[in-house]
Coordinates of C-alpha atoms and ligand atoms in Angstrom, one line a residue:
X429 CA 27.9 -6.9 6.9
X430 CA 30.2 -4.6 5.0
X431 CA 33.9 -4.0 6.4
X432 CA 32.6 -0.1 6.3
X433 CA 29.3 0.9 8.2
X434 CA 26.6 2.9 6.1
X435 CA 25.9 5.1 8.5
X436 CA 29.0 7.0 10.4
X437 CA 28.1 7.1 13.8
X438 CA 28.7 3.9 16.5
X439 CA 27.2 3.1 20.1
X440 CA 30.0 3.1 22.9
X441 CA 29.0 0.5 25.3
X442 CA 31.0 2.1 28.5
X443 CA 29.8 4.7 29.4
X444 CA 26.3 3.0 29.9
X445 CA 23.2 4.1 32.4
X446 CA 23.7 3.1 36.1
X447 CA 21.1 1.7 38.6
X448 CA 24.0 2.8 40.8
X449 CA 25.4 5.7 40.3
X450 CA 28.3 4.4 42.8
X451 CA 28.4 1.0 40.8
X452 CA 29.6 0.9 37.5
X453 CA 28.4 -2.8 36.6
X454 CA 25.1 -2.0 38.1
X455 CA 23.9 -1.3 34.6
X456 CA 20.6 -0.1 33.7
X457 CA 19.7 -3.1 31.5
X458 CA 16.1 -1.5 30.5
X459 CA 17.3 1.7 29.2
X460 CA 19.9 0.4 27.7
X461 CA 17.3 -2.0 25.4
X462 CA 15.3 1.5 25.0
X463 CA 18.9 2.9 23.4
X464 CA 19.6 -0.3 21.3
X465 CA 16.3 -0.7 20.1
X466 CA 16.2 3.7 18.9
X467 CA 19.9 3.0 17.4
X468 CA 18.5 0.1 14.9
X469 CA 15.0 1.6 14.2
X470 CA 17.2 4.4 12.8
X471 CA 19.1 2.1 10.7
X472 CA 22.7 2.3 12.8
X473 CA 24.1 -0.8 13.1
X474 CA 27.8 0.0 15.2
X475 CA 27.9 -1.3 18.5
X476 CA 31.3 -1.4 20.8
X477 CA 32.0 -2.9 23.8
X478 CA 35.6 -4.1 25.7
X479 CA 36.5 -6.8 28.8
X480 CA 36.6 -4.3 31.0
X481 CA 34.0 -1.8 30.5
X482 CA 31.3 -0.6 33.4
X483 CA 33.4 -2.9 35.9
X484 CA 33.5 -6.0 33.2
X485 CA 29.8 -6.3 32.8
X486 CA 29.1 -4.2 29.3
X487 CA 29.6 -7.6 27.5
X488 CA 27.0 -9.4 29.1
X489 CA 24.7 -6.3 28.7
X490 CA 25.6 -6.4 24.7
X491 CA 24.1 -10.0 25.1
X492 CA 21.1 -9.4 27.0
X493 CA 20.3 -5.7 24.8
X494 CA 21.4 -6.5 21.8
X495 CA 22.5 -10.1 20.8
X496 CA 19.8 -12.0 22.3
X497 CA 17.1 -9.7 20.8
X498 CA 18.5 -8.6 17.2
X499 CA 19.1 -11.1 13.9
X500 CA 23.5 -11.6 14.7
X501 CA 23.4 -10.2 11.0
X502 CA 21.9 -6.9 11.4
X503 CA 24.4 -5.7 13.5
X504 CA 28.3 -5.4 14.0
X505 CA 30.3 -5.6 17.2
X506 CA 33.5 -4.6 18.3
X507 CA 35.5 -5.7 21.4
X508 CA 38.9 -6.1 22.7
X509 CA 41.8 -7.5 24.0
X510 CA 43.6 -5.3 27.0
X511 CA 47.3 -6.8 27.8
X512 CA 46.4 -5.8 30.9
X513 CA 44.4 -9.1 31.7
X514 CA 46.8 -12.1 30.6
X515 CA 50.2 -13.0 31.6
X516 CA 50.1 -16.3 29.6
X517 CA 48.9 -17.4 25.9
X518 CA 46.0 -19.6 27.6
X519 CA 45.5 -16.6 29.8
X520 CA 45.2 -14.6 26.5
X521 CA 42.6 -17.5 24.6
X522 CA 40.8 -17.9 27.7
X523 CA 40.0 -13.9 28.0
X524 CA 38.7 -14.4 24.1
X525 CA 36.9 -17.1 25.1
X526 CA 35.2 -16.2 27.9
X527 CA 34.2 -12.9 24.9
X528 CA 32.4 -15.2 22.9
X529 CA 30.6 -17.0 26.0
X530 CA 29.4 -13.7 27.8
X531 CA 28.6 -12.0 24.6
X532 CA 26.6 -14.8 22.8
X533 CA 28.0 -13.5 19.1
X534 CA 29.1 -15.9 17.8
X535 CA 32.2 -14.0 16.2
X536 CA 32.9 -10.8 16.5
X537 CA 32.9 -8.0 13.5
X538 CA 35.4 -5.9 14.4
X539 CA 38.1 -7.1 17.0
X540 CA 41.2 -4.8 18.4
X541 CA 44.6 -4.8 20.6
X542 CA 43.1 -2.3 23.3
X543 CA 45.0 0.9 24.2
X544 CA 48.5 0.6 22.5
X545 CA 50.9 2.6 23.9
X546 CA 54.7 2.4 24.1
X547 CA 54.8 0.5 27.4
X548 CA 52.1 -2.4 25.8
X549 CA 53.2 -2.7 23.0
X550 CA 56.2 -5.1 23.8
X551 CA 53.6 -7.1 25.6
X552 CA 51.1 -7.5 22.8
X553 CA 54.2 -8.7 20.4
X554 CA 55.9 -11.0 23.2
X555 CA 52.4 -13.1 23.3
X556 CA 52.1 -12.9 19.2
X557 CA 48.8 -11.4 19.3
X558 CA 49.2 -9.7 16.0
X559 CA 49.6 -13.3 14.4
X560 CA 46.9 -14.4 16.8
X561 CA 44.7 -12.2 15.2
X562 CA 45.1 -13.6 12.6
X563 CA 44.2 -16.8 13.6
X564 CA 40.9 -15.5 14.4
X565 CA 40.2 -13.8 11.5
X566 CA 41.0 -17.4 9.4
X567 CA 39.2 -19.8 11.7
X568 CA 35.8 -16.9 11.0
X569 CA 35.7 -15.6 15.0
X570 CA 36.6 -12.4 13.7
X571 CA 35.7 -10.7 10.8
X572 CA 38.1 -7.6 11.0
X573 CA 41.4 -6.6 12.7
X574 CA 42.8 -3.4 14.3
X575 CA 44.0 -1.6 17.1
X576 CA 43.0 0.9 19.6
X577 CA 45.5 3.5 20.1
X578 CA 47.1 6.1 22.7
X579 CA 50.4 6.8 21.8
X580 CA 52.5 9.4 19.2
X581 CA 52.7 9.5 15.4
X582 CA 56.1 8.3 15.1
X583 CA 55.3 5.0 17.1
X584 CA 52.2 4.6 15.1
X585 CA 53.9 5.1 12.1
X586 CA 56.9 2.3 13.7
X587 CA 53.3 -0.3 14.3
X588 CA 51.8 -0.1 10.8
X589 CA 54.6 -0.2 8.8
X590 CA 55.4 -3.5 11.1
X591 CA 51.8 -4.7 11.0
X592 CA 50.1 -3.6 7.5
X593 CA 47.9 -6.1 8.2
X594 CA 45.7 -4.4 10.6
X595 CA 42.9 -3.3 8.5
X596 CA 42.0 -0.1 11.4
X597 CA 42.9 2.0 13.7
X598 CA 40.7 3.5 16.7
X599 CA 41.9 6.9 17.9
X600 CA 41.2 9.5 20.2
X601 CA 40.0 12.3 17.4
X602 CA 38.5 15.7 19.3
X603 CA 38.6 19.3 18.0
X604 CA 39.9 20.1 21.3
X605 CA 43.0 17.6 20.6
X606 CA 42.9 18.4 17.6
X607 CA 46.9 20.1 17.9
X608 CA 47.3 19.3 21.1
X609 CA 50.8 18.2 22.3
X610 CA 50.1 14.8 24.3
X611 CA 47.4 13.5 22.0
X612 CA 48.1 15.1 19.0
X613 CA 45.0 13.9 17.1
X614 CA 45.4 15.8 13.8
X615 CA 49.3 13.8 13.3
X616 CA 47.9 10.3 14.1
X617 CA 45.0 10.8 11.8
X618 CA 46.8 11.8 9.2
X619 CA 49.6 8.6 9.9
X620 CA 46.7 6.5 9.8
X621 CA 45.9 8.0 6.4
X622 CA 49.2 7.6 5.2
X623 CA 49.3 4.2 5.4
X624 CA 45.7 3.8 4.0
X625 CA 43.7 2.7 7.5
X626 CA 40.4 3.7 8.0
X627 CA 40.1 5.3 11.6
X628 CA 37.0 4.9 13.6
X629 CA 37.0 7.7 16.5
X630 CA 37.0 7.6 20.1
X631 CA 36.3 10.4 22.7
X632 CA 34.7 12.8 20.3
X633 CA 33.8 14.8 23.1
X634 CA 36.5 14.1 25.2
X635 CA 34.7 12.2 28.2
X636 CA 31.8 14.7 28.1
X637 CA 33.9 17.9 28.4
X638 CA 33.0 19.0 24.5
X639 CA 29.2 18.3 25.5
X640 CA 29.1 21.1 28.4
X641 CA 31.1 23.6 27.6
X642 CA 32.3 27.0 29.3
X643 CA 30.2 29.7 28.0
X644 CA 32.0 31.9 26.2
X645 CA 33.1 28.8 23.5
X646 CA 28.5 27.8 24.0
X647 CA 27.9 31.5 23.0
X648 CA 30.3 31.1 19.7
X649 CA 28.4 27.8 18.7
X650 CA 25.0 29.8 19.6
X651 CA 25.6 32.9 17.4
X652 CA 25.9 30.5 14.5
X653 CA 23.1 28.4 14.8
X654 CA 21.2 27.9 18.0
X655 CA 19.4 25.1 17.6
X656 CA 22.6 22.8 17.6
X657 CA 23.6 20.9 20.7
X658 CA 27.5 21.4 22.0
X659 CA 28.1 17.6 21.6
X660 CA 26.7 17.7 17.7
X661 CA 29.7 20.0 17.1
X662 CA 32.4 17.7 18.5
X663 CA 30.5 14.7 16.8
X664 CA 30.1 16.4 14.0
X665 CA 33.9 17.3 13.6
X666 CA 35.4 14.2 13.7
X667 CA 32.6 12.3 11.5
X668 CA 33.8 15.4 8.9
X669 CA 37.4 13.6 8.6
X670 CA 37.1 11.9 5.3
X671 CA 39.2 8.6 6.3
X672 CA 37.1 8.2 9.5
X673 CA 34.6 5.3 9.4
X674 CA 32.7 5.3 12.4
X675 CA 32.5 7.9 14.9
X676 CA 31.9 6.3 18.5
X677 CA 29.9 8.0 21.8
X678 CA 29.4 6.7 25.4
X679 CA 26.2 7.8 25.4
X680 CA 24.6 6.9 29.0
X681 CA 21.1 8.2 28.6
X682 CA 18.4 7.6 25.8
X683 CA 18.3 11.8 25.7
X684 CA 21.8 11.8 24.6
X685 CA 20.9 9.2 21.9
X686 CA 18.2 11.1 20.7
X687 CA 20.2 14.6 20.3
X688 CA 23.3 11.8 18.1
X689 CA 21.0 10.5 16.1
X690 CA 18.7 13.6 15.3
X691 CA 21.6 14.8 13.1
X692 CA 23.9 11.5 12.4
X693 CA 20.6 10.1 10.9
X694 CA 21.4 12.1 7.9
X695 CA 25.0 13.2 8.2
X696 CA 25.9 16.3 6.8
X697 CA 29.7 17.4 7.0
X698 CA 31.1 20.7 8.9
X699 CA 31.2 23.1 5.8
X700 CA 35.2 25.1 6.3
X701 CA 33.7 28.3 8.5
X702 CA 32.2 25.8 11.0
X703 CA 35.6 23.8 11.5
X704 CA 37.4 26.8 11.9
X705 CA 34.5 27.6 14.4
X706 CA 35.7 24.3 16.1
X707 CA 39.4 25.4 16.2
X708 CA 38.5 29.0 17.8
X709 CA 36.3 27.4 20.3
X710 CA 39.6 24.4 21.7
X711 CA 41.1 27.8 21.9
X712 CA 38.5 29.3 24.6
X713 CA 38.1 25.7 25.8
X714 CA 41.8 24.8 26.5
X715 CA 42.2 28.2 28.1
X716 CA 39.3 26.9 30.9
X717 CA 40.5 23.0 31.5
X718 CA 42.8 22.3 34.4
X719 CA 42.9 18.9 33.9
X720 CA 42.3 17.3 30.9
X721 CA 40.8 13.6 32.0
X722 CA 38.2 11.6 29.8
X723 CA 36.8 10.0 32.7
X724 CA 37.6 6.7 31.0
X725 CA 38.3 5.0 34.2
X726 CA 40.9 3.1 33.5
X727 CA 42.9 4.3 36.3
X728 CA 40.7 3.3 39.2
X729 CA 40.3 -0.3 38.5
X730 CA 44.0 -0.7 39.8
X731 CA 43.9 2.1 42.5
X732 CA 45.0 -0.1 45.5
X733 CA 43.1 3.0 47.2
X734 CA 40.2 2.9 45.6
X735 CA 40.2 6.6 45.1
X736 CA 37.6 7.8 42.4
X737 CA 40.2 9.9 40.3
X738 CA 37.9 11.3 37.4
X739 CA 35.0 12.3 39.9
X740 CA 37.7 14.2 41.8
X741 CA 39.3 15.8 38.7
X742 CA 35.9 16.6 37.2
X743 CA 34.6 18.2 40.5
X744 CA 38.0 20.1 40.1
X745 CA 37.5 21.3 36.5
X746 CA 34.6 23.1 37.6
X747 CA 35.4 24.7 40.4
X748 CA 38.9 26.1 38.5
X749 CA 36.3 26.7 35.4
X750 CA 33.6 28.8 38.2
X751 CA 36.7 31.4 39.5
X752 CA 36.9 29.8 42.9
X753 CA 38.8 32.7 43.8
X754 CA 35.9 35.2 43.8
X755 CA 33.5 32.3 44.9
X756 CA 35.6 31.3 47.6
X757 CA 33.3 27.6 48.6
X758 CA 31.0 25.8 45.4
X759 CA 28.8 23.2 46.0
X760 CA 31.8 21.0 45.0
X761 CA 33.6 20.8 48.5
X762 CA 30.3 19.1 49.5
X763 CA 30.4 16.8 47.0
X764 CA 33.8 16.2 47.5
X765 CA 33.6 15.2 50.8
X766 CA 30.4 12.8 49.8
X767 CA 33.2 11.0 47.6
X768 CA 35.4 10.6 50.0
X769 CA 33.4 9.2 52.7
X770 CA 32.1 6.3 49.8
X771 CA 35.9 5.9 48.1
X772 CA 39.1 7.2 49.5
X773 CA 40.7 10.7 50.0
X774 CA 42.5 12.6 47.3
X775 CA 45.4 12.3 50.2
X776 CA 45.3 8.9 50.6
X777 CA 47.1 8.3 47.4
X778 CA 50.4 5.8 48.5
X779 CA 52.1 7.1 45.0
X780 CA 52.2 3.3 43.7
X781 CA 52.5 4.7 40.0
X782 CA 49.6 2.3 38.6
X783 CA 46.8 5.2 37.7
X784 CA 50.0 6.7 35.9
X785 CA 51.0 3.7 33.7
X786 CA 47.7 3.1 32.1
X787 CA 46.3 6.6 32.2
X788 CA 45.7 7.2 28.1
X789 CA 46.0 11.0 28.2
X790 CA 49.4 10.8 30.0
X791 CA 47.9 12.5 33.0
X792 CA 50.5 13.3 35.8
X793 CA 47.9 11.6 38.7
X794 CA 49.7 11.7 41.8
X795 CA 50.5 15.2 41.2
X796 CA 47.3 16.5 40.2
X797 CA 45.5 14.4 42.6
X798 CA 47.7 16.6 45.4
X799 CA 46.4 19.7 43.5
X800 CA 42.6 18.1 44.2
X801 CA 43.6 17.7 47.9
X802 CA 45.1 21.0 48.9
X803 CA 42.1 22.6 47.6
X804 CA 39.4 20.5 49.0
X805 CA 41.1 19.2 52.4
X806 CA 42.6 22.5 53.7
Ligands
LIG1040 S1 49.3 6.4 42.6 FE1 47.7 6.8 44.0 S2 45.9 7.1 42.8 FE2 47.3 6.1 41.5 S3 46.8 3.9 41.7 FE3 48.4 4.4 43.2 S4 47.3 4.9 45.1 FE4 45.8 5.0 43.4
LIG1041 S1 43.0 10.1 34.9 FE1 43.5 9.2 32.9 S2 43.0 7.0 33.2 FE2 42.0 8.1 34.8 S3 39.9 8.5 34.1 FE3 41.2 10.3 33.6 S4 42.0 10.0 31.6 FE4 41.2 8.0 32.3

């Protein structure tokens, strides 16, 4: 397999379909195959998957839909390493190891640093795993290097003028982040650039919000062609960038595969009036979102709690989004109080700071989680 895909478009493995809809590891291994078997009769080939996705099991899921039931060359997967789960270098090989084992890959394709950020980043240098990557790539484990990455131009800028080694970057490329002051997606694309990286793109759609959106941005998208979905927009923005190899979804249903692939099968770029179409719309859009959470979940597997923080701030979203204060009650207070009888209440938060310290979009979650209870527990 080529370093670059042929076709631009990737499978996210972490967002996958749930037997459980209150168990994220409770994957729905059938569908799944349905998915992976529709992605390669198509002709994509992209498949990514991390230690810690849908409660640690979308690794072994990769095996049972993908590895055991595909030729290992006519595919390419991705996966990573999170500091999060070592404190010591054997801690660090085992995690790698134990990769290989649950996968069944054999070596992996494409193999990343998960989620740098300013506070990780001393980690991932203290344990060498730059060099170690290195290592990899020399003993044939791994056939390419990179990083995923949260974090501002500047530091970016600091990590590959340290590291031109790493042959890509993964960032967090949205028209709705496009400017946006905490992700900023426009300045590390063009860092990346600078220094001659190919990107591949996470969150096109920003955990689902650029999939659903409010109706006034819907009705812009609508007037211009109406036979496009909302998601094919945000997809179809970041697969634009000329630099960007592989765009990546989540996609947890074989419907949403089938709208990705009707119109990545044969990829045509936004022409100019439908990016500045994109740019009007995070206008509306950004207008309408309270909270700006991808639902990415890395907050809760830490939660000492076990509060389900993206359920609450999505439940959140749209209520502020409906005009609660016409409405006066939504549906949402019901389903808020469902959550809370199965998790823990917004208000049971202790403030421990760990939500805060690995949440990628910088969300102030104590804070906002107050917000969630003072509407719902009054
Ligand atoms: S600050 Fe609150 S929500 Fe965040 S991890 Fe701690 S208890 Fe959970
Ligand atoms: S609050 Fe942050 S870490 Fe938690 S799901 Fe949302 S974006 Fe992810």
């Amino acid at each position: 397999m080529e370093f670059l895909p042929e076709k631009k478009f990737g499978f996210g493995l972490m967002r996958l379909p749930r037997r459980n809809p209150d168990d994220a590891a409770d994957v729905d291994v059938e569908q799944v195959k349905q998915m992976v078997d529709l992605f390669m009769e198509k002709g994509f080939t992209y498949f990514d998957t991390a230690w810690m996705y849908n409660g640690f099991n979308s690794e072994n899921v990769a095996k049972e839909a993908l590895v055991d039931r595909y030729p290992r060359e006519s595919f390419t997967l991705a996966t990573k390493l999170h500091s999060g789960f070592f404190n010591t270098l054997e801690e660090r090989d085992k995690v790698f190891n134990e990769q290989l084992r649950k996968t069944g890959a054999g070596y992996f394709d494409y193999y990343l640093l998960h989620g740098i950020e300013e506070s990780m980043i001393g980690k991932y240098e203290e344990f060498d795993c730059f060099n170690w990557l290195l290592e990899k790539k020399a003993q044939g484990l791994v056939k390419h290097v990179g990083f995923s990455f949260h974090d501002t131009p500047e530091l970016l800028d600091e990590i590959l003028t340290k590291h031109p080694e790493m042959e890509f970057v993964q960032l967090q490329i949205n028209y709705l982040d496009w400017e946006s002051k905490w992700i900023q997606s426009r300045a590390v694309y063009e860092t990346a650039v600078k220094h001659g990286k190919k990107v591949i793109v996470m969150e096109p759609c920003k955990g689902g919000t650029l999939a659903n959106l409010p109706e006034e941005a819907k009705k812009l998208f609508h007037d211009y062609d109406d036979s496009r979905s909302d998601a094919s927009w945000a997809i179809r923005f970041a697969a634009s960038l000329p630099e960007v190899m592989v765009v990546l979804s989540g996609m947890s249903n074989i419907e949403q595969m089938e709208d990705n692939l009707s119109y990545m099968e044969d990829f045509k770029p936004l022409n100019d009036e439908e990016v500045k179409l994109c740019h009007y719309a995070a206008d509306i859009i950004n207008k309408k979102i309270t909270i700006p959470c991808t639902a990415c979940h890395y907050c809760t597997e830490g939660c000492p709690m076990h509060i389900c923080i993206p359920e609450y701030f999505s439940i959140y979203n749209e209520d502020m989004r409906e005009d609660l204060g016409q409405k006066g009650w939504t549906i949402n207070f019901k389903n808020y109080e469902i959550l809370a009888a199965k998790n823990a209440k917004a208000s049971d938060c202790i403030t421990c700071g760990q939500c805060e310290a690995v949440c990628p979009q910088h969300l102030d979650i104590i804070n906002l989680l107050r917000d969630v209870a003072n509407h719902y527990e009054k």
